[in-house]
Amino acid sequence: MFRDGLLAGKRVLITGGGTGLGKSIGRRYVELGAELVICGRRGEVLQATADQFERELGARIDIHACDVRDAEAVESMMVRIWENGPLDVLVNNAAGNFLARTERLSPRAVDAVIDIVLKGGAYCTIAAGRRWIDAGRRGTVLCILTQSALVGAPFTVPSAMAKAGLLSMIRSLAVEWGPKGIRLVGVAPGPFPTEGAWSRLMPKERHREPVENGIALRRVGRHEELADLCTFLVSDNAGFITGEAIVIDGGKWLQGAAGPSAVNMQNWSDETWENLRKPKS
Ligand code: HXC
Ligand code: NAP
């Protein structure tokens, strides 16, 4: 889909890039020539991803063990990254989430999610943005949201709140930093199987029917599909897109809005449809 070397010359930091979707996005970026930096809390996970990419793609990537909830740790990571050259792209992907009844959440539980997603996203964005602005450089920030940033999500309320906050950051900074050549964009994925998300959000009790039945396209997402969208959005081809978040959910949220009767009507027989055409006396 993309020409070889599309991202050559771009240095990209993906937070939480050692696992799951961040890892898949990073793989695609490396395949297209980007210089990749990843961070996360667990150094051994980052090292395993770096070893795998070196083995499979022949690419060396830069890793930083960093908890994005810690503003000082983020700042010192950015200092170390910039010592080897500026970033061109920041992908705010690190996240925490779990299912819980909101009225039972402790303050620490609320903080655990909001601090990773919202504060971590803000710390990384400000640290990169300040450097771009001081140096008069262009830059791009891509935030991995979820469709719940747009429609809410019962039982994962801190995550939905935090992602909605990131969406507000994207829209606000698109205007504030636009004149300086900095773009901010987002993607709002529906379900994409990963160990991190599935182990926390998809217990067998949750779905009486397969999760696919709640999605208009009747399947979950493929990592390559998200990675391709994330590639386009950070590439120069998307240079006129800013302040926008693109939903990539196979029609899940619209299916939810249409309600269960839309699912039911898919299964009506020809006879039922024909009977509806007959005039009622
Ligand atoms: C209620 C919980 C809880 C749960 C933790 N807590 N899990 N409360 N239900 N299931 C509470 C703890 O009791 C504690 O509060 C507080 O949260 C902090 O817990 P810790 O375990 O100390 O936190 P920490 O080690 O910092 O771990 C953060 C975490 C964890 C968010 C809780 O799950 C994590 O590390 N997640 C990172 C990866 C992740 O979540 N990936 C999924 C992303 S998927 P007390 O008061 O007891 O001390 C995603 C999809 C979005 O975002 C939408 C999909 C459709
Ligand atoms: P994941 O594999 O659990 O990814 C989360 C990553 O964030 C991990 O690599 C984790 O590494 C890192 N992280 C967590 N807390 C951190 C912290 N405090 N500091 C630095 N890094 C931290 O889950 P995923 O499914 O790939 O999720 C990736 C992104 O996609 C998230 O933004 C998520 O909200 C979004 N998303 C996923 C889905 C889905 O269906 N999978 C749907 C919608 C949106 P460490 O634990 O080592 O820190």
mmCIF file of N, CA and C in Angstrom, residues 125 139 141 166-186 240-245:
data_model
loop_
_atom_site.group_PDB
_atom_site.id
_atom_site.type_symbol
_atom_site.label_atom_id
_atom_site.label_comp_id
_atom_site.label_asym_id
_atom_site.label_seq_id
_atom_site.Cartn_x
_atom_site.Cartn_y
_atom_site.Cartn_z
ATOM 1 N N THR A 125 3.578 14.898 25.229
ATOM 2 C CA THR A 125 3.272 15.866 24.166
ATOM 3 C C THR A 125 3.938 17.205 24.451
ATOM 4 N N GLY A 139 6.564 18.902 13.701
ATOM 5 C CA GLY A 139 6.409 17.628 14.415
ATOM 6 C C GLY A 139 4.978 17.147 14.308
ATOM 7 N N VAL A 141 2.042 14.636 16.430
ATOM 8 C CA VAL A 141 1.634 13.824 17.585
ATOM 9 C C VAL A 141 0.415 13.004 17.167
ATOM 10 N N LEU A 166 -7.653 13.355 25.944
ATOM 11 C CA LEU A 166 -6.624 13.410 24.891
ATOM 12 C C LEU A 166 -7.204 13.962 23.595
ATOM 13 N N LEU A 167 -8.452 13.601 23.304
ATOM 14 C CA LEU A 167 -9.087 14.135 22.095
ATOM 15 C C LEU A 167 -9.199 15.660 22.201
ATOM 16 N N SER A 168 -9.525 16.139 23.382
ATOM 17 C CA SER A 168 -9.607 17.589 23.585
ATOM 18 C C SER A 168 -8.231 18.233 23.425
ATOM 19 N N MET A 169 -7.191 17.528 23.889
ATOM 20 C CA MET A 169 -5.824 18.048 23.710
ATOM 21 C C MET A 169 -5.486 18.151 22.223
ATOM 22 N N ILE A 170 -5.852 17.116 21.461
ATOM 23 C CA ILE A 170 -5.579 17.115 20.021
ATOM 24 C C ILE A 170 -6.221 18.334 19.357
ATOM 25 N N ARG A 171 -7.504 18.551 19.678
ATOM 26 C CA ARG A 171 -8.238 19.645 19.021
ATOM 27 C C ARG A 171 -7.715 21.004 19.469
ATOM 28 N N SER A 172 -7.362 21.120 20.739
ATOM 29 C CA SER A 172 -6.883 22.406 21.267
ATOM 30 C C SER A 172 -5.513 22.756 20.696
ATOM 31 N N LEU A 173 -4.597 21.792 20.758
ATOM 32 C CA LEU A 173 -3.232 22.084 20.315
ATOM 33 C C LEU A 173 -3.112 22.167 18.794
ATOM 34 N N ALA A 174 -4.058 21.527 18.086
ATOM 35 C CA ALA A 174 -4.037 21.655 16.620
ATOM 36 C C ALA A 174 -4.085 23.129 16.247
ATOM 37 N N VAL A 175 -4.843 23.900 17.005
ATOM 38 C CA VAL A 175 -4.970 25.329 16.716
ATOM 39 C C VAL A 175 -3.794 26.102 17.320
ATOM 40 N N GLU A 176 -3.470 25.782 18.593
ATOM 41 C CA GLU A 176 -2.403 26.548 19.250
ATOM 42 C C GLU A 176 -1.043 26.331 18.577
ATOM 43 N N TRP A 177 -0.760 25.077 18.198
ATOM 44 C CA TRP A 177 0.554 24.762 17.628
ATOM 45 C C TRP A 177 0.555 24.659 16.097
ATOM 46 N N GLY A 178 -0.634 24.768 15.486
ATOM 47 C CA GLY A 178 -0.696 24.674 14.021
ATOM 48 C C GLY A 178 0.217 25.657 13.313
ATOM 49 N N PRO A 179 0.212 26.930 13.713
ATOM 50 C CA PRO A 179 1.067 27.905 13.027
ATOM 51 C C PRO A 179 2.555 27.570 13.135
ATOM 52 N N LYS A 180 2.914 26.708 14.084
ATOM 53 C CA LYS A 180 4.317 26.331 14.245
ATOM 54 C C LYS A 180 4.646 25.049 13.467
ATOM 55 N N GLY A 181 3.681 24.543 12.713
ATOM 56 C CA GLY A 181 3.938 23.362 11.877
ATOM 57 C C GLY A 181 3.799 22.046 12.624
ATOM 58 N N ILE A 182 3.101 22.074 13.749
ATOM 59 C CA ILE A 182 2.911 20.834 14.522
ATOM 60 C C ILE A 182 1.482 20.336 14.319
ATOM 61 N N ARG A 183 1.375 19.101 13.875
ATOM 62 C CA ARG A 183 0.055 18.483 13.666
ATOM 63 C C ARG A 183 -0.257 17.545 14.830
ATOM 64 N N LEU A 184 -1.536 17.488 15.205
ATOM 65 C CA LEU A 184 -1.976 16.513 16.216
ATOM 66 C C LEU A 184 -3.165 15.751 15.666
ATOM 67 N N VAL A 185 -3.054 14.433 15.671
ATOM 68 C CA VAL A 185 -4.114 13.591 15.113
ATOM 69 C C VAL A 185 -4.363 12.412 16.052
ATOM 70 N N GLY A 186 -5.485 11.732 15.829
ATOM 71 C CA GLY A 186 -5.805 10.577 16.673
ATOM 72 C C GLY A 186 -6.448 9.471 15.863
ATOM 73 N N PHE A 240 -2.044 17.826 5.669
ATOM 74 C CA PHE A 240 -3.077 18.856 5.841
ATOM 75 C C PHE A 240 -4.140 18.408 6.846
ATOM 76 N N ILE A 241 -3.884 17.246 7.513
ATOM 77 C CA ILE A 241 -4.859 16.754 8.505
ATOM 78 C C ILE A 241 -4.344 17.099 9.896
ATOM 79 N N THR A 242 -5.133 17.839 10.641
ATOM 80 C CA THR A 242 -4.786 18.088 12.044
ATOM 81 C C THR A 242 -6.064 18.291 12.852
ATOM 82 N N GLY A 243 -5.983 17.965 14.142
ATOM 83 C CA GLY A 243 -7.130 18.156 15.037
ATOM 84 C C GLY A 243 -8.229 17.143 14.810
ATOM 85 N N GLU A 244 -7.914 16.064 14.106
ATOM 86 C CA GLU A 244 -8.942 15.094 13.712
ATOM 87 C C GLU A 244 -8.609 13.724 14.294
ATOM 88 N N ALA A 245 -9.654 12.984 14.671
ATOM 89 C CA ALA A 245 -9.473 11.595 15.117
ATOM 90 C C ALA A 245 -10.329 10.694 14.234
#
